[in-house]
Amino acid sequence: MDTFLNFLRDNFFDFLTYTGFANAEIGNLIMIVVGIFFIWLAIKKDFEPLLLVPIGLGIILGNIPFKGDAGLEIGLYEDNSVLNIFYQGVKLGWYPPLVFLGIGAMTDFTALIANPKLVLIGAAAQFGIFGAYMTALALGFEPNQAAGIAIIGGADGPTAIFLSSKLCPNLMGAIAVCAYSYMALVPVIQPPLMRLLTTKKERLIHMKPSRQVSQTERILFPIIGLLITTFIVPSGMPLLGMLFFGNLLKESGKTTRLAKTAGSALNDIVVMLLGLTVGCSTQASEFLTIKTIFIFFLGACAFVVATCSGVCFVKLLNLFLPEHKKINPLIGNAGVSAVPMSARISNNIGLEYDRKNFLLMHAMGPNVAGVIGSAVAAGALLGFLS
């Protein structure tokens, strides 16, 4: 009987060594709270719930403590675990191009085609990326790490994941969470900057309705856009190729079913896996460091500079445009790649000052240009540094 009781006691204490309670560290608990906060932001504040709910739960899941040397094959970084298999899509860069396929299938480039000069606003917003790159170098980050951090300024989570997975995989979790955090906080960060940089007279500028764009133009755009951008930066081909492929599926008029699949079911599946595995990669030992604080600081600076660059560039451009062709500077914020959220903010701020001043379609021009611009910037950095 004593032998049996000793057996039960030994097995019970052995079982306790496998529990999260026995293996928990303060860092795990902090990150679990962070994950809960992300979920709260998504559900209570409606900040990008399609992104923050998977990421928040992933942060919690990735920081559940367990006995690492037990060979359980359950952790994100353990070979043959389910999470590790999902993580390969992030680590090897499979998910971001598939997300870009969905973006292309859902995006209407009509506003950009109708007014091509709006692409300059999207290009101007990329100053945030290169400004943050220089600042990161000055703070002591290696060139590859600086590039991964800088791309946060484009406000494009998939692009940030793609570039950091190639150049600085050890920082990918922090960079991805930072990028998606600032994407979710676009409605909080951008409006004060837009009001600060514009006058009431500028906010009241009414832009002429865009011209009608033919189907032929819409079909030719992804083909010509693909050729121009990939000839300039071939290293951006995985993202740009899938973006324009998705848009061609949409605009051809013959592949509607494929476009709907790419923009709905496939995109939703990839976003779920991407968010969950990115969240899981933010394990306390890697995430709770001084570098992470710098990454969030530089990401914020990059995003602010990108927004301000877009708005200020429109103000500069207006100096050379006749009165009837002036552009409302409120659409300058849409040069970042947060589609369509930043374009909606342009429209909402415009309506605050004039209930008849609808800027959404005009803002979509620089907004989709920002998607292309951030992918081109990522390709340029990848080509230069790889």
Tab-separated table of C-alpha atoms in Angstrom:
chain	number	residue	atom	x	y	z
A	1	MET	CA	0.000	0.000	0.000
A	2	ASP	CA	2.827	2.368	0.914
A	3	THR	CA	4.518	1.620	-2.384
A	4	PHE	CA	1.327	2.498	-4.266
A	5	LEU	CA	0.925	5.775	-2.333
A	6	ASN	CA	4.545	6.685	-3.007
A	7	PHE	CA	3.966	5.964	-6.680
A	8	LEU	CA	0.925	8.265	-6.752
A	9	ARG	CA	2.800	10.977	-4.850
A	10	ASP	CA	5.827	10.847	-7.151
A	11	ASN	CA	3.650	10.941	-10.249
A	12	PHE	CA	1.624	13.838	-8.886
A	13	PHE	CA	4.712	15.918	-8.152
A	14	ASP	CA	6.135	14.962	-11.532
A	15	PHE	CA	2.877	16.127	-13.139
A	16	LEU	CA	3.179	19.468	-11.338
A	17	THR	CA	6.528	20.110	-13.015
A	18	TYR	CA	4.768	20.052	-16.389
A	19	THR	CA	2.099	22.625	-15.496
A	20	GLY	CA	2.173	26.268	-16.489
A	21	PHE	CA	2.105	27.258	-12.824
A	22	ALA	CA	5.452	25.564	-12.222
A	23	ASN	CA	7.097	27.011	-15.334
A	24	ALA	CA	5.626	30.529	-15.371
A	25	GLU	CA	7.912	33.544	-15.316
A	26	ILE	CA	6.972	37.183	-14.839
A	27	GLY	CA	7.589	37.844	-18.546
A	28	ASN	CA	4.976	35.268	-19.533
A	29	LEU	CA	2.394	36.929	-17.319
A	30	ILE	CA	3.187	40.391	-18.711
A	31	MET	CA	2.784	39.183	-22.297
A	32	ILE	CA	-0.486	37.410	-21.477
A	33	VAL	CA	-1.804	40.739	-20.164
A	34	VAL	CA	-0.626	42.391	-23.397
A	35	GLY	CA	-2.516	39.772	-25.405
A	36	ILE	CA	-5.681	40.381	-23.381
A	37	PHE	CA	-5.244	44.132	-23.972
A	38	PHE	CA	-5.054	43.584	-27.742
A	39	ILE	CA	-8.275	41.560	-27.654
A	40	TRP	CA	-9.908	44.305	-25.573
A	41	LEU	CA	-8.875	46.942	-28.120
A	42	ALA	CA	-10.301	44.821	-30.930
A	43	ILE	CA	-13.649	44.035	-29.305
A	44	LYS	CA	-14.318	47.066	-27.113
A	45	LYS	CA	-12.744	49.789	-29.244
A	46	ASP	CA	-13.245	48.123	-32.647
A	47	PHE	CA	-9.572	48.629	-33.579
A	48	GLU	CA	-8.926	46.258	-36.510
A	49	PRO	CA	-10.622	43.224	-34.871
A	50	LEU	CA	-9.801	40.939	-37.824
A	51	LEU	CA	-6.129	41.464	-37.016
A	52	LEU	CA	-5.940	42.141	-33.296
A	53	VAL	CA	-8.134	39.234	-32.144
A	54	PRO	CA	-5.877	36.579	-33.777
A	55	ILE	CA	-2.717	38.434	-32.741
A	56	GLY	CA	-3.944	38.925	-29.166
A	57	LEU	CA	-4.887	35.290	-28.733
A	58	GLY	CA	-1.608	34.308	-30.388
A	59	ILE	CA	0.326	36.373	-27.842
A	60	ILE	CA	-1.474	34.540	-25.037
A	61	LEU	CA	-0.934	31.150	-26.690
A	62	GLY	CA	2.744	31.827	-27.361
A	63	ASN	CA	3.362	32.715	-23.734
A	64	ILE	CA	1.640	29.785	-22.030
A	65	PRO	CA	4.553	28.399	-19.981
A	66	PHE	CA	5.476	24.737	-20.310
A	67	LYS	CA	8.431	22.476	-19.607
A	68	GLY	CA	10.682	23.154	-22.552
A	69	ASP	CA	12.909	20.081	-22.273
A	70	ALA	CA	10.022	17.608	-22.070
A	71	GLY	CA	9.921	16.944	-25.827
A	72	LEU	CA	6.181	17.608	-26.020
A	73	GLU	CA	6.395	19.162	-29.520
A	74	ILE	CA	3.795	21.830	-28.769
A	75	GLY	CA	5.778	25.096	-28.877
A	76	LEU	CA	6.057	27.432	-31.847
A	77	TYR	CA	9.779	26.794	-32.226
A	78	GLU	CA	9.634	23.008	-31.710
A	79	ASP	CA	9.944	20.933	-34.881
A	80	ASN	CA	6.851	18.967	-35.914
A	81	SER	CA	4.492	20.898	-33.646
A	82	VAL	CA	1.282	22.189	-35.224
A	83	LEU	CA	2.179	25.785	-34.397
A	84	ASN	CA	5.616	25.341	-35.931
A	85	ILE	CA	4.050	24.090	-39.165
A	86	PHE	CA	1.769	27.143	-39.265
A	87	TYR	CA	4.747	29.361	-38.444
A	88	GLN	CA	6.616	28.250	-41.557
A	89	GLY	CA	4.249	30.424	-43.572
A	90	VAL	CA	5.567	33.444	-41.684
A	91	LYS	CA	9.186	32.336	-41.395
A	92	LEU	CA	9.524	31.462	-45.081
A	93	GLY	CA	7.429	34.377	-46.318
A	94	TRP	CA	4.435	32.474	-47.738
A	95	TYR	CA	1.615	34.363	-46.036
A	96	PRO	CA	2.377	37.999	-47.008
A	97	PRO	CA	2.212	37.401	-50.802
A	98	LEU	CA	-1.084	35.530	-50.329
A	99	VAL	CA	-2.425	38.497	-48.354
A	100	PHE	CA	-1.337	40.774	-51.204
A	101	LEU	CA	-3.222	38.506	-53.613
A	102	GLY	CA	-6.357	39.129	-51.565
A	103	ILE	CA	-5.666	42.861	-51.358
A	104	GLY	CA	-5.289	43.054	-55.118
A	105	ALA	CA	-8.543	41.157	-55.642
A	106	MET	CA	-10.401	43.569	-53.333
A	107	THR	CA	-8.777	46.856	-54.404
A	108	ASP	CA	-10.217	49.305	-56.903
A	109	PHE	CA	-7.406	51.266	-58.566
A	110	THR	CA	-9.864	53.466	-60.497
A	111	ALA	CA	-9.121	56.630	-58.486
A	112	LEU	CA	-5.386	56.265	-59.140
A	113	ILE	CA	-5.881	55.539	-62.844
A	114	ALA	CA	-8.165	58.560	-63.208
A	115	ASN	CA	-5.666	60.885	-61.500
A	116	PRO	CA	-2.142	59.435	-61.881
A	117	LYS	CA	-0.433	62.321	-60.086
A	118	LEU	CA	-1.898	60.966	-56.847
A	119	VAL	CA	0.798	58.282	-56.992
A	120	LEU	CA	3.246	61.022	-55.980
A	121	ILE	CA	1.427	61.367	-52.651
A	122	GLY	CA	1.838	57.650	-52.007
A	123	ALA	CA	5.519	57.986	-52.870
A	124	ALA	CA	5.956	60.996	-50.572
A	125	ALA	CA	4.517	59.046	-47.638
A	126	GLN	CA	7.377	56.562	-47.964
A	127	PHE	CA	9.744	59.197	-46.529
A	128	GLY	CA	8.721	57.781	-43.162
A	129	ILE	CA	10.354	54.481	-44.072
A	130	PHE	CA	13.696	55.908	-45.112
A	131	GLY	CA	13.735	58.452	-42.281
A	132	ALA	CA	13.226	55.673	-39.745
A	133	TYR	CA	15.939	53.614	-41.482
A	134	MET	CA	18.503	56.386	-40.964
A	135	THR	CA	17.397	56.904	-37.353
A	136	ALA	CA	17.638	53.174	-36.588
A	137	LEU	CA	21.168	53.105	-37.982
A	138	ALA	CA	22.069	56.077	-35.791
A	139	LEU	CA	20.732	54.211	-32.738
A	140	GLY	CA	23.082	51.305	-33.399
A	141	PHE	CA	20.864	48.801	-35.204
A	142	GLU	CA	22.467	46.754	-37.949
A	143	PRO	CA	21.440	47.728	-41.516
A	144	ASN	CA	19.242	44.628	-41.929
A	145	GLN	CA	17.495	45.276	-38.629
A	146	ALA	CA	17.076	48.979	-39.419
A	147	ALA	CA	15.376	48.119	-42.706
A	148	GLY	CA	12.936	45.741	-41.027
A	149	ILE	CA	12.050	48.362	-38.426
A	150	ALA	CA	11.752	51.191	-40.953
A	151	ILE	CA	9.149	49.428	-43.074
A	152	ILE	CA	6.698	49.893	-40.179
A	153	GLY	CA	6.309	53.448	-41.476
A	154	GLY	CA	4.430	52.105	-44.470
A	155	ALA	CA	1.629	50.935	-42.134
A	156	ASP	CA	1.539	47.608	-43.948
A	157	GLY	CA	1.690	44.534	-41.708
A	158	PRO	CA	2.237	41.888	-44.425
A	159	THR	CA	5.054	43.916	-45.989
A	160	ALA	CA	6.703	44.349	-42.582
A	161	ILE	CA	6.489	40.599	-41.951
A	162	PHE	CA	7.821	39.750	-45.415
A	163	LEU	CA	10.841	42.045	-45.143
A	164	SER	CA	11.713	41.230	-41.523
A	165	SER	CA	11.446	37.476	-42.228
A	166	LYS	CA	14.133	37.929	-44.877
A	167	LEU	CA	16.408	40.444	-43.178
A	168	CYS	CA	15.975	40.169	-39.389
A	169	PRO	CA	13.904	37.115	-38.379
A	170	ASN	CA	14.897	37.503	-34.724
A	171	LEU	CA	13.014	40.827	-34.588
A	172	MET	CA	10.064	39.735	-36.722
A	173	GLY	CA	7.611	39.252	-33.836
A	174	ALA	CA	8.228	42.719	-32.396
A	175	ILE	CA	8.172	44.366	-35.829
A	176	ALA	CA	4.955	42.608	-36.861
A	177	VAL	CA	3.112	43.433	-33.641
A	178	CYS	CA	4.329	47.019	-33.851
A	179	ALA	CA	3.217	47.363	-37.485
A	180	TYR	CA	-0.245	45.942	-36.836
A	181	SER	CA	-0.590	48.012	-33.662
A	182	TYR	CA	-0.016	51.249	-35.538
A	183	MET	CA	-2.318	50.103	-38.326
A	184	ALA	CA	-5.037	49.630	-35.727
A	185	LEU	CA	-4.271	53.028	-34.179
A	186	VAL	CA	-4.547	54.937	-37.465
A	187	PRO	CA	-7.834	56.600	-36.328
A	188	VAL	CA	-6.090	57.811	-33.167
A	189	ILE	CA	-2.730	58.944	-34.574
A	190	GLN	CA	-3.574	60.551	-37.912
A	191	PRO	CA	-6.450	63.038	-37.268
A	192	PRO	CA	-4.513	65.324	-34.846
A	193	LEU	CA	-1.594	65.480	-37.294
A	194	MET	CA	-3.915	66.289	-40.198
A	195	ARG	CA	-5.579	69.124	-38.278
A	196	LEU	CA	-2.220	70.464	-37.102
A	197	LEU	CA	-0.741	70.641	-40.600
A	198	THR	CA	-3.721	72.098	-42.505
A	199	THR	CA	-5.650	75.339	-42.374
A	200	LYS	CA	-9.434	75.562	-42.360
A	201	LYS	CA	-9.330	76.957	-45.899
A	202	GLU	CA	-7.323	73.949	-47.094
A	203	ARG	CA	-9.705	71.497	-45.424
A	204	LEU	CA	-12.598	73.041	-47.349
A	205	ILE	CA	-11.050	72.473	-50.787
A	206	HIS	CA	-13.489	70.652	-53.066
A	207	MET	CA	-11.895	68.395	-55.650
A	208	LYS	CA	-13.395	67.818	-59.070
A	209	PRO	CA	-15.096	64.443	-59.586
A	210	SER	CA	-12.794	61.846	-61.102
A	211	ARG	CA	-13.196	61.014	-64.763
A	212	GLN	CA	-14.707	57.743	-65.883
A	213	VAL	CA	-12.170	54.931	-66.308
A	214	SER	CA	-12.741	52.345	-69.024
A	215	GLN	CA	-12.529	48.608	-68.499
A	216	THR	CA	-9.576	48.480	-70.899
A	217	GLU	CA	-7.657	50.889	-68.650
A	218	ARG	CA	-8.511	48.827	-65.582
A	219	ILE	CA	-7.261	45.651	-67.280
A	220	LEU	CA	-4.081	47.259	-68.576
A	221	PHE	CA	-3.200	48.866	-65.230
A	222	PRO	CA	-2.126	45.690	-63.327
A	223	ILE	CA	-0.117	44.483	-66.332
A	224	ILE	CA	1.674	47.794	-66.869
A	225	GLY	CA	2.031	48.351	-63.120
A	226	LEU	CA	3.597	44.918	-62.698
A	227	LEU	CA	6.100	45.489	-65.488
A	228	ILE	CA	7.149	48.958	-64.321
A	229	THR	CA	7.515	48.150	-60.618
A	230	THR	CA	9.210	44.772	-60.971
A	231	PHE	CA	11.629	46.048	-63.592
A	232	ILE	CA	12.630	48.769	-61.110
A	233	VAL	CA	12.760	46.455	-58.052
A	234	PRO	CA	12.746	42.768	-59.078
A	235	SER	CA	13.180	41.814	-55.406
A	236	GLY	CA	9.656	43.110	-54.751
A	237	MET	CA	8.188	40.586	-57.178
A	238	PRO	CA	6.613	38.233	-54.569
A	239	LEU	CA	4.458	41.040	-53.172
A	240	LEU	CA	3.922	43.138	-56.301
A	241	GLY	CA	3.328	40.119	-58.513
A	242	MET	CA	0.570	38.777	-56.269
A	243	LEU	CA	-0.956	42.250	-55.773
A	244	PHE	CA	-1.341	42.873	-59.492
A	245	PHE	CA	-2.342	39.259	-60.157
A	246	GLY	CA	-5.224	39.611	-57.714
A	247	ASN	CA	-6.273	42.891	-59.318
A	248	LEU	CA	-6.175	41.375	-62.803
A	249	LEU	CA	-8.448	38.568	-61.600
A	250	LYS	CA	-10.869	41.240	-60.408
A	251	GLU	CA	-10.783	43.510	-63.452
A	252	SER	CA	-10.641	40.960	-66.279
A	253	GLY	CA	-14.349	40.242	-65.912
A	254	LYS	CA	-13.707	36.574	-66.721
A	255	THR	CA	-12.328	35.290	-63.425
A	256	THR	CA	-14.844	36.678	-60.953
A	257	ARG	CA	-15.018	33.422	-59.011
A	258	LEU	CA	-11.247	33.325	-58.523
A	259	ALA	CA	-11.208	36.985	-57.468
A	260	LYS	CA	-13.957	36.382	-54.898
A	261	THR	CA	-12.083	33.387	-53.491
A	262	ALA	CA	-8.799	35.312	-53.282
A	263	GLY	CA	-10.446	38.309	-51.649
A	264	SER	CA	-12.664	36.464	-49.203
A	265	ALA	CA	-12.184	32.844	-48.109
A	266	LEU	CA	-8.485	32.494	-48.954
A	267	ASN	CA	-7.621	35.914	-47.569
A	268	ASP	CA	-9.528	35.261	-44.331
A	269	ILE	CA	-7.772	31.925	-43.779
A	270	VAL	CA	-4.329	33.421	-44.374
A	271	VAL	CA	-5.009	36.438	-42.138
A	272	MET	CA	-6.137	34.138	-39.316
A	273	LEU	CA	-3.019	31.979	-39.525
A	274	LEU	CA	-0.763	34.993	-40.005
A	275	GLY	CA	-2.157	36.865	-36.999
A	276	LEU	CA	-2.148	33.811	-34.746
A	277	THR	CA	1.418	32.747	-35.545
A	278	VAL	CA	2.785	36.293	-35.416
A	279	GLY	CA	1.227	36.632	-31.965
A	280	CYS	CA	2.718	33.304	-30.887
A	281	SER	CA	6.178	34.459	-31.950
A	282	THR	CA	6.184	37.246	-29.340
A	283	GLN	CA	7.521	35.088	-26.564
A	284	ALA	CA	8.583	37.013	-23.488
A	285	SER	CA	12.264	36.075	-23.708
A	286	GLU	CA	12.507	37.614	-27.193
A	287	PHE	CA	9.898	40.366	-26.933
A	288	LEU	CA	10.516	42.013	-23.554
A	289	THR	CA	13.818	43.673	-24.414
A	290	ILE	CA	15.201	47.193	-24.808
A	291	LYS	CA	15.260	46.609	-28.576
A	292	THR	CA	11.497	46.148	-28.580
A	293	ILE	CA	11.035	49.538	-26.919
A	294	PHE	CA	13.234	51.134	-29.583
A	295	ILE	CA	11.275	49.327	-32.297
A	296	PHE	CA	7.957	50.702	-31.029
A	297	PHE	CA	9.468	54.193	-30.721
A	298	LEU	CA	10.965	54.120	-34.214
A	299	GLY	CA	7.765	52.623	-35.638
A	300	ALA	CA	5.747	55.489	-34.171
A	301	CYS	CA	8.204	58.038	-35.556
A	302	ALA	CA	8.126	56.403	-38.981
A	303	PHE	CA	4.342	56.389	-39.041
A	304	VAL	CA	4.098	60.038	-37.945
A	305	VAL	CA	6.687	61.128	-40.522
A	306	ALA	CA	4.896	59.165	-43.263
A	307	THR	CA	1.573	60.840	-42.437
A	308	CYS	CA	3.105	64.311	-42.235
A	309	SER	CA	5.080	63.789	-45.448
A	310	GLY	CA	1.929	62.929	-47.374
A	311	VAL	CA	-0.007	65.952	-46.077
A	312	CYS	CA	2.898	68.379	-46.550
A	313	PHE	CA	3.609	67.105	-50.053
A	314	VAL	CA	0.039	67.919	-51.115
A	315	LYS	CA	0.449	71.440	-49.709
A	316	LEU	CA	3.668	71.789	-51.717
A	317	LEU	CA	2.044	70.403	-54.859
A	318	ASN	CA	-0.821	72.884	-54.556
A	319	LEU	CA	1.637	75.767	-54.973
A	320	PHE	CA	2.071	74.700	-58.598
A	321	LEU	CA	-1.528	73.783	-59.407
A	322	PRO	CA	-4.214	76.159	-60.700
A	323	GLU	CA	-7.048	77.010	-58.329
A	324	HIS	CA	-9.572	74.648	-59.933
A	325	LYS	CA	-7.173	71.694	-59.773
A	326	LYS	CA	-5.926	72.014	-56.202
A	327	ILE	CA	-5.877	68.883	-54.027
A	328	ASN	CA	-7.321	68.790	-50.528
A	329	PRO	CA	-4.324	68.151	-48.193
A	330	LEU	CA	-6.529	65.967	-46.002
A	331	ILE	CA	-6.028	63.119	-48.488
A	332	GLY	CA	-2.266	63.271	-47.922
A	333	ASN	CA	-2.518	61.027	-44.871
A	334	ALA	CA	-3.863	58.264	-47.135
A	335	GLY	CA	-0.430	57.853	-48.702
A	336	VAL	CA	0.317	55.240	-46.054
A	337	SER	CA	-0.683	51.682	-46.856
A	338	ALA	CA	-3.523	51.219	-44.350
A	339	VAL	CA	-6.279	50.452	-46.884
A	340	PRO	CA	-9.020	51.647	-46.699
A	341	MET	CA	-8.867	52.958	-43.127
A	342	SER	CA	-6.689	55.998	-43.781
A	343	ALA	CA	-8.841	56.951	-46.793
A	344	ARG	CA	-11.926	56.812	-44.581
A	345	ILE	CA	-10.210	59.110	-42.093
A	346	SER	CA	-9.534	61.624	-44.889
A	347	ASN	CA	-13.219	61.516	-45.747
A	348	ASN	CA	-14.397	61.781	-42.132
A	349	ILE	CA	-12.204	64.793	-41.349
A	350	GLY	CA	-13.357	66.484	-44.554
A	351	LEU	CA	-17.003	65.957	-43.625
A	352	GLU	CA	-16.402	67.509	-40.208
A	353	TYR	CA	-15.737	70.849	-41.890
A	354	ASP	CA	-18.130	70.523	-44.852
A	355	ARG	CA	-20.908	67.941	-44.901
A	356	LYS	CA	-20.870	67.973	-48.709
A	357	ASN	CA	-17.135	67.467	-49.156
A	358	PHE	CA	-16.773	63.751	-49.875
A	359	LEU	CA	-13.093	62.843	-50.174
A	360	LEU	CA	-13.223	59.043	-49.970
A	361	MET	CA	-12.775	58.239	-53.660
A	362	HIS	CA	-10.068	60.891	-54.035
A	363	ALA	CA	-8.245	59.544	-50.962
A	364	MET	CA	-8.316	56.003	-52.350
A	365	GLY	CA	-5.865	57.121	-55.049
A	366	PRO	CA	-2.921	57.816	-52.722
A	367	ASN	CA	-4.084	54.995	-50.456
A	368	VAL	CA	-3.645	52.284	-53.093
A	369	ALA	CA	-0.504	54.067	-54.298
A	370	GLY	CA	0.789	53.645	-50.747
A	371	VAL	CA	0.265	49.884	-50.980
A	372	ILE	CA	2.360	49.792	-54.128
A	373	GLY	CA	4.881	52.249	-52.682
A	374	SER	CA	5.486	50.268	-49.498
A	375	ALA	CA	6.006	47.072	-51.503
A	376	VAL	CA	8.442	48.882	-53.813
A	377	ALA	CA	10.289	50.314	-50.796
A	378	ALA	CA	10.492	46.846	-49.234
A	379	GLY	CA	11.799	45.414	-52.504
A	380	ALA	CA	14.408	48.152	-52.751
A	381	LEU	CA	15.634	47.541	-49.196
A	382	LEU	CA	15.661	43.795	-49.722
A	383	GLY	CA	17.596	44.086	-52.979
A	384	PHE	CA	20.080	46.502	-51.444
A	385	LEU	CA	20.726	44.590	-48.227
A	386	SER	CA	20.334	40.902	-49.085
